[in-house]
Coordinates of N, CA and C in Angstrom, one line a residue:
M1 N 76.2 126.4 89.7 CA 77.6 126.3 90.1 C 78.3 125.0 89.8
A2 N 77.5 123.9 89.8 CA 78.1 122.6 89.5 C 78.7 122.6 88.1
V3 N 78.0 123.3 87.2 CA 78.6 123.3 85.8 C 79.9 124.0 85.8
S4 N 80.1 125.1 86.6 CA 81.4 125.8 86.7 C 82.4 124.9 87.3
I5 N 82.0 124.1 88.3 CA 83.0 123.1 88.9 C 83.4 122.1 87.9
K6 N 82.5 121.6 87.1 CA 82.9 120.6 86.0 C 83.9 121.2 85.1
S7 N 83.8 122.5 84.7 CA 84.7 123.1 83.8 C 86.1 123.2 84.5
Q8 N 86.1 123.4 85.8 CA 87.4 123.5 86.5 C 88.0 122.1 86.5
I9 N 87.2 121.0 86.7 CA 87.7 119.7 86.7 C 88.3 119.3 85.4
K10 N 87.6 119.8 84.3 CA 88.1 119.5 83.0 C 89.4 120.2 82.7
K11 N 89.6 121.4 83.2 CA 90.8 122.1 83.1 C 91.9 121.4 83.8
L12 N 91.6 120.9 85.0 CA 92.6 120.2 85.8 C 93.0 118.9 85.1
A13 N 92.1 118.2 84.5 CA 92.4 117.0 83.8 C 93.4 117.3 82.6
K14 N 93.2 118.4 82.0 CA 94.1 118.8 80.9 C 95.5 119.2 81.4
E15 N 95.5 119.8 82.6 CA 96.8 120.3 83.1 C 97.6 119.1 83.7
F16 N 97.0 118.0 84.0 CA 97.7 116.8 84.5 C 97.6 115.6 83.6
D17 N 97.1 115.8 82.4 CA 97.1 114.7 81.4 C 96.2 113.6 81.9
L18 N 95.0 113.9 82.4 CA 94.1 112.9 82.9 C 92.9 112.8 82.0
K19 N 92.3 111.6 82.0 CA 91.1 111.4 81.2 C 89.9 112.1 81.9
Y20 N 89.0 112.5 81.1 CA 87.9 113.3 81.7 C 86.6 112.9 81.0
N21 N 85.5 112.7 81.7 CA 84.2 112.5 81.2 C 83.2 113.1 82.1
P22 N 82.4 114.1 81.6 CA 81.5 114.8 82.5 C 80.4 113.9 83.1
S23 N 80.2 112.8 82.5 CA 79.2 111.9 83.1 C 79.6 111.2 84.4
W24 N 80.9 111.3 84.7 CA 81.4 110.7 85.9 C 81.0 111.4 87.2
F25 N 80.6 112.7 87.0 CA 80.5 113.6 88.2 C 79.0 113.8 88.5
R26 N 78.7 113.4 89.8 CA 77.3 113.5 90.2 C 77.3 113.7 91.7
F27 N 76.3 114.4 92.3 CA 76.2 114.5 93.7 C 74.8 114.5 94.2
I28 N 74.5 114.2 95.4 CA 73.2 114.3 96.0 C 73.3 114.9 97.4
W29 N 72.2 115.5 97.8 CA 72.2 116.1 99.2 C 71.8 115.0 100.2
V30 N 72.4 115.1 101.4 CA 72.1 114.2 102.5 C 72.1 115.0 103.8
S31 N 71.4 114.5 104.8 CA 71.4 115.2 106.1 C 72.8 115.0 106.7
S32 N 73.1 115.8 107.7 CA 74.3 115.7 108.5 C 74.4 114.4 109.1
R33 N 73.3 113.9 109.7 CA 73.3 112.6 110.3 C 73.6 111.5 109.4
E34 N 73.0 111.5 108.2 CA 73.3 110.5 107.2 C 74.8 110.5 106.8
N35 N 75.3 111.7 106.6 CA 76.7 111.9 106.2 C 77.7 111.3 107.2
I36 N 77.4 111.6 108.5 CA 78.2 111.1 109.6 C 78.2 109.6 109.7
L37 N 77.0 109.0 109.6 CA 76.8 107.6 109.8 C 77.4 106.8 108.6
I38 N 77.4 107.4 107.4 CA 78.0 106.8 106.3 C 79.5 106.8 106.4
E39 N 80.1 107.9 106.8 CA 81.5 108.0 107.1 C 81.9 107.0 108.1
F40 N 81.1 106.8 109.1 CA 81.3 105.9 110.2 C 81.4 104.5 109.8
I41 N 80.5 104.0 108.9 CA 80.5 102.6 108.6 C 81.4 102.3 107.4
T42 N 81.8 103.3 106.6 CA 82.7 103.0 105.5 C 84.1 103.2 105.7
G43 N 84.5 103.4 107.0 CA 86.0 103.3 107.3 C 86.7 104.6 107.3
C44 N 86.0 105.7 107.4 CA 86.7 107.0 107.5 C 87.7 107.0 108.6
P45 N 88.9 107.5 108.4 CA 89.9 107.4 109.5 C 89.8 108.4 110.6
D46 N 88.8 109.2 110.6 CA 88.6 110.2 111.7 C 88.8 109.5 113.0
P47 N 89.7 110.1 113.9 CA 90.0 109.5 115.2 C 88.7 109.3 116.1
I48 N 87.7 110.2 115.9 CA 86.5 110.0 116.7 C 85.8 108.7 116.3
Y49 N 85.8 108.4 115.0 CA 85.1 107.1 114.6 C 86.0 106.0 115.0
A50 N 87.3 106.1 114.9 CA 88.3 105.0 115.2 C 88.1 104.6 116.7
N51 N 87.6 105.4 117.5 CA 87.4 105.0 118.9 C 86.4 103.9 119.0
Y52 N 85.6 103.7 118.0 CA 84.5 102.7 118.0 C 84.9 101.6 117.1
G53 N 86.1 101.5 116.6 CA 86.5 100.4 115.8 C 87.2 100.9 114.6
K54 N 88.2 100.1 114.1 CA 88.9 100.5 112.9 C 88.3 99.9 111.6
K55 N 87.6 98.8 111.7 CA 87.0 98.1 110.6 C 85.5 98.4 110.6
P56 N 84.9 98.4 109.4 CA 83.4 98.7 109.3 C 82.6 97.7 110.2
A57 N 82.9 96.5 110.2 CA 82.1 95.5 111.0 C 82.1 95.8 112.5
E58 N 83.3 96.2 112.9 CA 83.4 96.6 114.4 C 82.6 97.8 114.7
R59 N 82.7 98.8 113.8 CA 82.0 100.1 114.0 C 80.5 99.8 113.9
I60 N 80.0 99.0 113.0 CA 78.6 98.7 113.0 C 78.1 98.1 114.3
R61 N 78.9 97.2 114.8 CA 78.5 96.6 116.1 C 78.4 97.7 117.2
N62 N 79.3 98.7 117.1 CA 79.3 99.7 118.1 C 78.5 101.0 117.8
M63 N 77.7 100.9 116.7 CA 77.0 102.1 116.2 C 76.0 102.6 117.2
P64 N 75.2 101.7 117.9 CA 74.3 102.3 119.0 C 75.0 103.1 120.0
R65 N 76.2 102.6 120.4 CA 77.0 103.4 121.4 C 77.4 104.7 120.9
F66 N 77.8 104.7 119.6 CA 78.3 105.9 119.0 C 77.2 106.9 118.8
I67 N 76.0 106.5 118.4 CA 74.8 107.4 118.2 C 74.4 108.0 119.6
A68 N 74.6 107.2 120.6 CA 74.2 107.7 122.0 C 75.3 108.6 122.6
S69 N 76.4 108.8 121.9 CA 77.5 109.5 122.5 C 77.5 111.0 122.4
I70 N 78.3 111.7 123.2 CA 78.4 113.1 123.0 C 79.2 113.5 121.7
E71 N 80.1 112.6 121.4 CA 80.9 112.8 120.1 C 80.0 112.9 118.9
F72 N 79.0 112.0 118.9 CA 78.0 112.0 117.8 C 77.3 113.3 117.7
K73 N 76.8 113.8 118.8 CA 76.1 115.1 118.9 C 77.0 116.2 118.3
K74 N 78.3 116.2 118.7 CA 79.2 117.2 118.2 C 79.4 117.0 116.7
C75 N 79.5 115.8 116.2 CA 79.7 115.6 114.8 C 78.5 116.1 113.9
L76 N 77.3 116.0 114.5 CA 76.1 116.5 113.8 C 76.2 118.0 113.4
K77 N 77.0 118.7 114.1 CA 77.2 120.1 113.8 C 78.0 120.4 112.5
R78 N 78.7 119.3 112.1 CA 79.6 119.4 110.9 C 78.8 119.6 109.6
Y79 N 79.4 120.1 108.6 CA 78.8 120.1 107.3 C 80.0 119.9 106.3
G80 N 79.7 119.2 105.2 CA 80.8 118.8 104.3 C 80.4 117.8 103.3
G81 N 81.3 116.9 103.0 CA 80.9 115.9 102.0 C 81.8 114.7 102.0
Q82 N 81.6 113.8 101.1 CA 82.4 112.6 101.0 C 82.0 111.9 99.7
I83 N 82.8 110.9 99.3 CA 82.5 110.1 98.1 C 82.1 108.7 98.6
V84 N 81.0 108.2 98.0 CA 80.6 106.8 98.2 C 80.8 106.0 96.9
S85 N 81.1 104.7 97.1 CA 81.3 103.8 96.0 C 80.6 102.5 96.4
K86 N 80.3 101.7 95.4 CA 79.6 100.5 95.7 C 80.5 99.5 96.3
E87 N 81.8 99.7 96.3 CA 82.8 98.9 97.0 C 82.7 99.0 98.5
G88 N 82.4 100.3 98.9 CA 82.4 100.5 100.4 C 81.0 100.7 101.0
F89 N 80.1 101.2 100.2 CA 78.8 101.6 100.6 C 77.8 100.7 99.9
D90 N 77.4 99.5 100.4 CA 76.6 98.6 99.7 C 75.5 98.0 100.6
K91 N 74.5 97.4 100.0 CA 73.4 96.9 100.7 C 73.8 95.9 101.8
R92 N 74.8 95.1 101.5 CA 75.2 94.0 102.5 C 75.7 94.7 103.8
T93 N 76.5 95.7 103.6 CA 77.1 96.4 104.8 C 76.0 97.1 105.5
I94 N 75.1 97.8 104.8 CA 74.0 98.5 105.5 C 73.1 97.6 106.2
G95 N 72.9 96.4 105.6 CA 72.0 95.4 106.1 C 72.4 94.9 107.5
K96 N 73.7 95.1 107.9 CA 74.2 94.6 109.1 C 73.9 95.6 110.3
I97 N 73.4 96.8 109.9 CA 73.1 97.7 111.0 C 71.9 97.2 111.8
Q98 N 72.1 97.3 113.1 CA 71.1 96.6 114.0 C 69.8 97.4 114.1
E99 N 69.9 98.7 114.2 CA 68.7 99.5 114.4 C 67.9 99.7 113.1
R100 N 66.7 99.3 113.1 CA 65.9 99.3 111.8 C 65.7 100.6 111.2
A101 N 65.4 101.7 111.9 CA 65.2 103.0 111.4 C 66.5 103.5 110.7
T102 N 67.6 103.3 111.3 CA 68.9 103.7 110.8 C 69.2 103.0 109.5
R103 N 68.9 101.7 109.5 CA 69.2 100.8 108.4 C 68.3 101.3 107.2
K104 N 67.1 101.6 107.5 CA 66.2 102.1 106.4 C 66.6 103.5 105.9
E105 N 67.1 104.3 106.8 CA 67.6 105.7 106.5 C 68.7 105.6 105.5
L106 N 69.7 104.7 105.8 CA 70.9 104.6 104.9 C 70.6 103.9 103.6
L107 N 69.7 103.0 103.6 CA 69.2 102.3 102.4 C 68.6 103.3 101.5
G108 N 67.9 104.3 102.0 CA 67.3 105.4 101.2 C 68.4 106.2 100.5
V109 N 69.5 106.5 101.2 CA 70.6 107.2 100.6 C 71.2 106.3 99.5
Y110 N 71.4 105.1 99.8 CA 72.0 104.1 98.8 C 71.1 104.1 97.5
S111 N 69.8 104.1 97.7 CA 68.9 104.1 96.5 C 69.1 105.3 95.7
R112 N 69.1 106.5 96.4 CA 69.2 107.8 95.7 C 70.6 107.9 95.0
A113 N 71.6 107.3 95.6 CA 73.0 107.5 95.0 C 73.1 106.8 93.7
R114 N 72.3 105.7 93.5 CA 72.3 105.0 92.2 C 73.7 104.4 91.9
L115 N 74.3 103.8 92.8 CA 75.6 103.3 92.6 C 75.7 102.1 91.7
G116 N 74.6 101.6 91.3 CA 74.6 100.6 90.2 C 75.0 101.2 88.9
K117 N 74.6 102.5 88.7 CA 74.9 103.2 87.5 C 76.2 104.0 87.5
Y118 N 76.4 104.6 88.7 CA 77.6 105.5 88.9 C 78.6 104.8 89.8
K119 N 79.9 104.8 89.4 CA 80.9 104.1 90.2 C 81.1 104.9 91.5
R120 N 81.1 106.2 91.5 CA 81.3 107.0 92.6 C 80.4 108.2 92.6
V121 N 79.8 108.6 93.7 CA 78.9 109.7 93.8 C 79.3 110.6 95.0
A122 N 79.3 111.9 94.9 CA 79.6 112.8 96.0 C 78.3 113.0 96.8
L123 N 78.5 113.0 98.1 CA 77.4 113.3 99.0 C 77.8 114.7 99.7
L124 N 76.8 115.6 99.7 CA 77.0 116.9 100.3 C 75.9 117.1 101.4
T125 N 76.3 117.6 102.5 CA 75.3 117.8 103.6 C 74.4 119.0 103.2
K126 N 73.2 118.9 103.6 CA 72.2 120.0 103.2 C 72.6 121.3 104.0
A127 N 72.6 122.4 103.3 CA 73.1 123.7 103.8 C 72.0 124.3 104.7
K128 N 72.4 124.9 105.8 CA 71.5 125.6 106.7 C 71.3 127.1 106.4
N129 N 72.3 127.6 105.6 CA 72.2 129.0 105.2 C 72.9 129.2 103.9
K130 N 72.9 130.4 103.4 CA 73.5 130.7 102.1 C 75.0 130.6 102.1
K131 N 75.6 131.0 103.3 CA 77.1 130.9 103.4 C 77.5 129.4 103.3
Q132 N 76.8 128.5 104.0 CA 77.2 127.1 103.9 C 77.0 126.6 102.5
L133 N 75.9 127.0 101.9 CA 75.6 126.5 100.5 C 76.7 126.9 99.6
Y134 N 77.1 128.2 99.7 CA 78.2 128.6 98.8 C 79.5 127.8 99.0
F135 N 79.8 127.6 100.3 CA 81.0 126.8 100.6 C 80.9 125.4 100.1
L136 N 79.8 124.8 100.3 CA 79.6 123.4 99.9 C 79.7 123.2 98.4
L137 N 79.1 124.2 97.6 CA 79.1 124.1 96.2 C 80.4 124.5 95.5
K138 N 81.1 125.5 96.2 CA 82.3 126.0 95.6 C 83.5 125.2 96.0
D139 N 83.6 124.8 97.2 CA 84.8 124.2 97.7 C 84.7 122.6 97.9
I140 N 83.6 122.3 98.6 CA 83.5 120.8 99.0 C 83.2 120.0 97.7
L141 N 82.3 120.5 96.9 CA 81.9 119.7 95.7 C 83.1 119.5 94.8
R142 N 83.9 120.6 94.6 CA 85.1 120.5 93.8 C 86.1 119.5 94.4
H143 N 86.3 119.6 95.7 CA 87.2 118.6 96.4 C 86.8 117.2 96.2
E144 N 85.5 116.9 96.3 CA 85.0 115.5 96.1 C 85.1 115.1 94.7
W145 N 84.8 116.0 93.8 CA 84.9 115.6 92.3 C 86.3 115.5 91.9
I146 N 87.3 116.2 92.5 CA 88.7 115.9 92.2 C 89.1 114.5 92.6
H147 N 88.5 114.0 93.8 CA 88.7 112.6 94.2 C 88.2 111.7 93.1
I148 N 87.0 112.0 92.5 CA 86.5 111.1 91.5 C 87.3 111.1 90.2
L149 N 87.8 112.3 89.8 CA 88.7 112.4 88.7 C 89.9 111.6 88.9
L150 N 90.5 111.6 90.0 CA 91.8 110.9 90.3 C 91.5 109.4 90.3
S151 N 90.4 109.0 91.0 CA 90.1 107.5 91.1 C 89.8 107.0 89.7
R152 N 89.1 107.8 88.9 CA 88.8 107.3 87.5 C 90.1 107.2 86.6
N153 N 91.1 107.8 87.1 CA 92.4 107.7 86.4 C 93.4 106.8 87.1
N154 N 92.8 106.0 88.0 CA 93.6 105.0 88.7 C 94.7 105.6 89.6
I155 N 94.4 106.8 90.1 CA 95.3 107.4 91.0 C 94.7 107.4 92.4
S156 N 95.0 106.4 93.2 CA 94.4 106.3 94.5 C 95.4 105.6 95.4
F157 N 95.9 106.3 96.4 CA 96.9 105.7 97.3 C 96.2 104.8 98.3
Q158 N 95.0 105.0 98.6 CA 94.2 104.1 99.5 C 94.0 102.8 98.9
S159 N 94.0 102.7 97.5 CA 93.8 101.4 96.9 C 95.0 100.5 97.2
L160 N 96.1 101.1 97.5 CA 97.3 100.3 97.9 C 97.2 99.9 99.3
N161 N 96.8 100.8 100.2 CA 96.7 100.6 101.6 C 95.8 101.7 102.2
K162 N 94.8 101.3 103.0 CA 93.9 102.3 103.6 C 94.7 103.4 104.4
K163 N 95.8 103.0 104.9 CA 96.6 103.9 105.8 C 97.2 105.1 105.0
H164 N 97.1 105.0 103.7 CA 97.7 106.1 102.8 C 96.7 107.2 102.5
W165 N 95.6 107.3 103.2 CA 94.5 108.2 102.9 C 95.1 109.7 102.8
A166 N 96.1 110.0 103.6 CA 96.5 111.4 103.6 C 97.2 111.8 102.3
Y167 N 97.7 110.8 101.6 CA 98.3 111.1 100.2 C 97.2 111.5 99.3
D168 N 96.0 110.8 99.3 CA 94.9 111.1 98.5 C 94.4 112.5 98.8
E169 N 94.2 112.8 100.1 CA 93.7 114.1 100.5 C 94.6 115.2 100.2
G170 N 95.9 115.0 100.4 CA 96.9 116.0 100.1 C 97.0 116.3 98.6
L171 N 96.9 115.3 97.8 CA 96.9 115.5 96.3 C 95.7 116.3 95.9
V172 N 94.5 116.0 96.5 CA 93.3 116.8 96.1 C 93.5 118.3 96.5
E173 N 94.0 118.5 97.7 CA 94.2 119.9 98.2 C 95.2 120.6 97.3
F174 N 96.3 119.9 96.9 CA 97.3 120.5 96.0 C 96.6 120.9 94.7
M175 N 95.8 120.0 94.2 CA 95.2 120.3 92.9 C 94.2 121.4 93.0
A176 N 93.4 121.5 94.1 CA 92.5 122.6 94.3 C 93.3 123.9 94.4
S177 N 94.4 123.9 95.1 CA 95.2 125.1 95.2 C 95.8 125.5 93.9
F178 N 96.2 124.5 93.1 CA 96.7 124.7 91.8 C 95.7 125.5 90.9
L179 N 94.5 125.1 91.0 CA 93.4 125.7 90.2 C 93.2 127.2 90.7
D180 N 93.4 127.4 92.0 CA 93.1 128.7 92.6 C 94.4 129.6 92.6
K181 N 95.5 129.0 92.0 CA 96.8 129.7 92.0 C 97.2 130.2 93.4
D182 N 97.0 129.2 94.3 CA 97.2 129.5 95.7 C 98.3 128.6 96.4
L183 N 99.2 128.1 95.6 CA 100.1 127.1 96.1 C 101.1 127.7 97.0
D184 N 101.3 129.0 97.0 CA 102.3 129.7 97.9 C 101.7 129.8 99.4
N185 N 100.4 129.5 99.5 CA 99.8 129.7 100.8 C 99.4 128.4 101.6
L186 N 100.0 127.3 101.2 CA 99.7 126.0 101.8 C 100.0 125.9 103.3
E187 N 101.2 126.5 103.6 CA 101.6 126.5 105.0 C 100.7 127.4 105.8
K188 N 100.2 128.4 105.3 CA 99.2 129.3 106.0 C 97.9 128.6 106.2
H189 N 97.5 127.8 105.2 CA 96.2 127.0 105.4 C 96.4 126.0 106.5
M190 N 97.6 125.3 106.5 CA 97.8 124.3 107.5 C 97.9 124.9 108.9
A191 N 98.5 126.1 109.0 CA 98.6 126.7 110.3 C 97.2 127.2 110.8
N192 N 96.3 127.5 109.9 CA 95.0 127.9 110.3 C 94.0 126.8 110.6
E193 N 94.4 125.6 110.2 CA 93.5 124.4 110.3 C 93.6 123.9 111.8
K194 N 92.4 123.8 112.4 CA 92.4 123.4 113.8 C 92.3 121.9 114.0
Y195 N 91.6 121.2 113.1 CA 91.4 119.8 113.3 C 92.6 119.0 112.8
P196 N 93.2 118.2 113.7 CA 94.5 117.5 113.3 C 94.4 116.7 112.1
M197 N 93.3 116.0 111.9 CA 93.2 115.1 110.7 C 93.2 116.0 109.4
E198 N 92.5 117.1 109.4 CA 92.5 117.9 108.2 C 93.8 118.7 108.1
R199 N 94.5 118.9 109.1 CA 95.8 119.6 109.0 C 96.7 118.7 108.2
K200 N 96.5 117.4 108.2 CA 97.3 116.5 107.4 C 97.1 116.7 105.9
Y201 N 95.9 117.1 105.6 CA 95.6 117.4 104.2 C 96.7 118.4 103.6
W202 N 96.9 119.4 104.4 CA 97.8 120.5 103.9 C 99.2 120.0 104.0
E203 N 99.5 119.3 105.0 CA 100.9 118.7 105.2 C 101.3 117.9 104.0
Y204 N 100.4 117.1 103.5 CA 100.7 116.3 102.3 C 100.5 117.0 101.0
A205 N 99.7 118.1 101.0 CA 99.7 118.9 99.8 C 101.0 119.6 99.6
I206 N 101.7 120.0 100.7 CA 103.0 120.6 100.6 C 104.0 119.6 100.0
K207 N 103.9 118.3 100.4 CA 104.7 117.3 99.8 C 104.6 117.2 98.3
F208 N 103.3 117.3 97.8 CA 103.1 117.2 96.4 C 103.6 118.5 95.7
R209 N 103.5 119.6 96.4 CA 104.0 120.8 95.8 C 105.5 120.7 95.5
K210 N 106.2 120.2 96.5 CA 107.6 120.0 96.4 C 108.0 119.0 95.3
M211 N 107.2 117.9 95.3 CA 107.4 116.8 94.3 C 107.2 117.3 92.9
L212 N 106.2 118.2 92.7 CA 105.9 118.6 91.3 C 106.5 120.0 90.9
K213 N 107.3 120.5 91.8 CA 107.9 121.8 91.5 C 108.7 121.7 90.2
G214 N 108.5 122.6 89.3 CA 109.3 122.6 88.0 C 108.7 121.7 87.0
K215 N 107.6 121.0 87.3 CA 107.0 120.1 86.3 C 105.9 121.0 85.6
I216 N 106.2 121.4 84.4 CA 105.3 122.3 83.6 C 104.4 121.5 82.7
M217 N 104.9 120.5 82.1 CA 104.1 119.8 81.1 C 103.2 118.8 81.8
P218 N 101.9 118.7 81.3 CA 100.9 117.8 81.9 C 101.4 116.4 82.0
K219 N 102.1 115.9 81.0 CA 102.5 114.5 81.0 C 103.6 114.3 82.1
D220 N 104.4 115.3 82.3 CA 105.5 115.2 83.3 C 104.8 115.2 84.7
R221 N 103.8 115.9 84.9 CA 103.1 116.0 86.2 C 102.4 114.6 86.5
K222 N 101.7 114.1 85.5 CA 101.1 112.8 85.7 C 102.1 111.7 85.9
R223 N 103.2 111.7 85.1 CA 104.3 110.7 85.3 C 104.9 110.7 86.7
T224 N 105.1 111.9 87.2 CA 105.7 112.1 88.5 C 104.8 111.5 89.6
I225 N 103.5 111.8 89.5 CA 102.6 111.3 90.5 C 102.5 109.7 90.4
S226 N 102.4 109.2 89.2 CA 102.3 107.8 89.0 C 103.5 107.0 89.4
R227 N 104.7 107.6 89.2 CA 105.9 107.0 89.6 C 106.0 107.0 91.1
F228 N 105.6 108.1 91.7 CA 105.6 108.1 93.2 C 104.7 107.1 93.8
K229 N 103.5 106.9 93.2 CA 102.6 105.9 93.7 C 103.2 104.5 93.5
A230 N 103.8 104.3 92.4 CA 104.3 102.9 92.1 C 105.6 102.6 92.9
T231 N 106.4 103.6 93.2 CA 107.7 103.2 93.8 C 107.8 103.7 95.3
S232 N 107.6 104.9 95.5 CA 107.8 105.4 96.9 C 106.9 104.9 97.9
I233 N 105.6 104.7 97.5 CA 104.6 104.2 98.5 C 104.8 102.7 98.7
T234 N 105.0 102.0 97.6 CA 105.0 100.5 97.7 C 106.4 100.0 98.0
G235 N 107.4 100.8 97.8 CA 108.8 100.4 98.0 C 109.2 100.4 99.4

């Protein structure tokens, strides 16, 4: 299925006049615990994590308290994915983790990710059943690889300011819905989303749908997104 996802990413690149190289796209499986802890130390804006600090250094200091919390136990039930890069997930950051076993655990993920060779790698949580596996490979992997496609084309709103994460997520959801010919249902997806943070994904996808309405040519789509990033966000 990963091959099929790459073909979709290639199609998306063509539709938005983006550079594409199949060697950019890679993923590895991780445990739910590993995925949660990596999100935690790399600055994911999830409100649950933010309760333990906004910056990675603060969260690392509070990691023992987080791991002992009820919130952590609830988070372990999640399955999904994320992107790691050597800018955010590095040996120096991992080395600051107090608990030796956890430090060793995440160093193992770092080693498997091979971030010295790949700029960005998708992490997917190991599936517990066939339904989860299908969802992870069909939807989550594509979502994460769209992030890689955009970042490789210098389209990242978080690169301007971390607080702009919702624009990145919204653009990814817009593009995924574009591929699925599902742009008319963004409001429905937002209404069905229970988690406030992820509801923002759809809210911002709707913004991009409005922004790109009537843009038929790939170069026009790319130009519109690039201009918005350069002017509306920074202005």
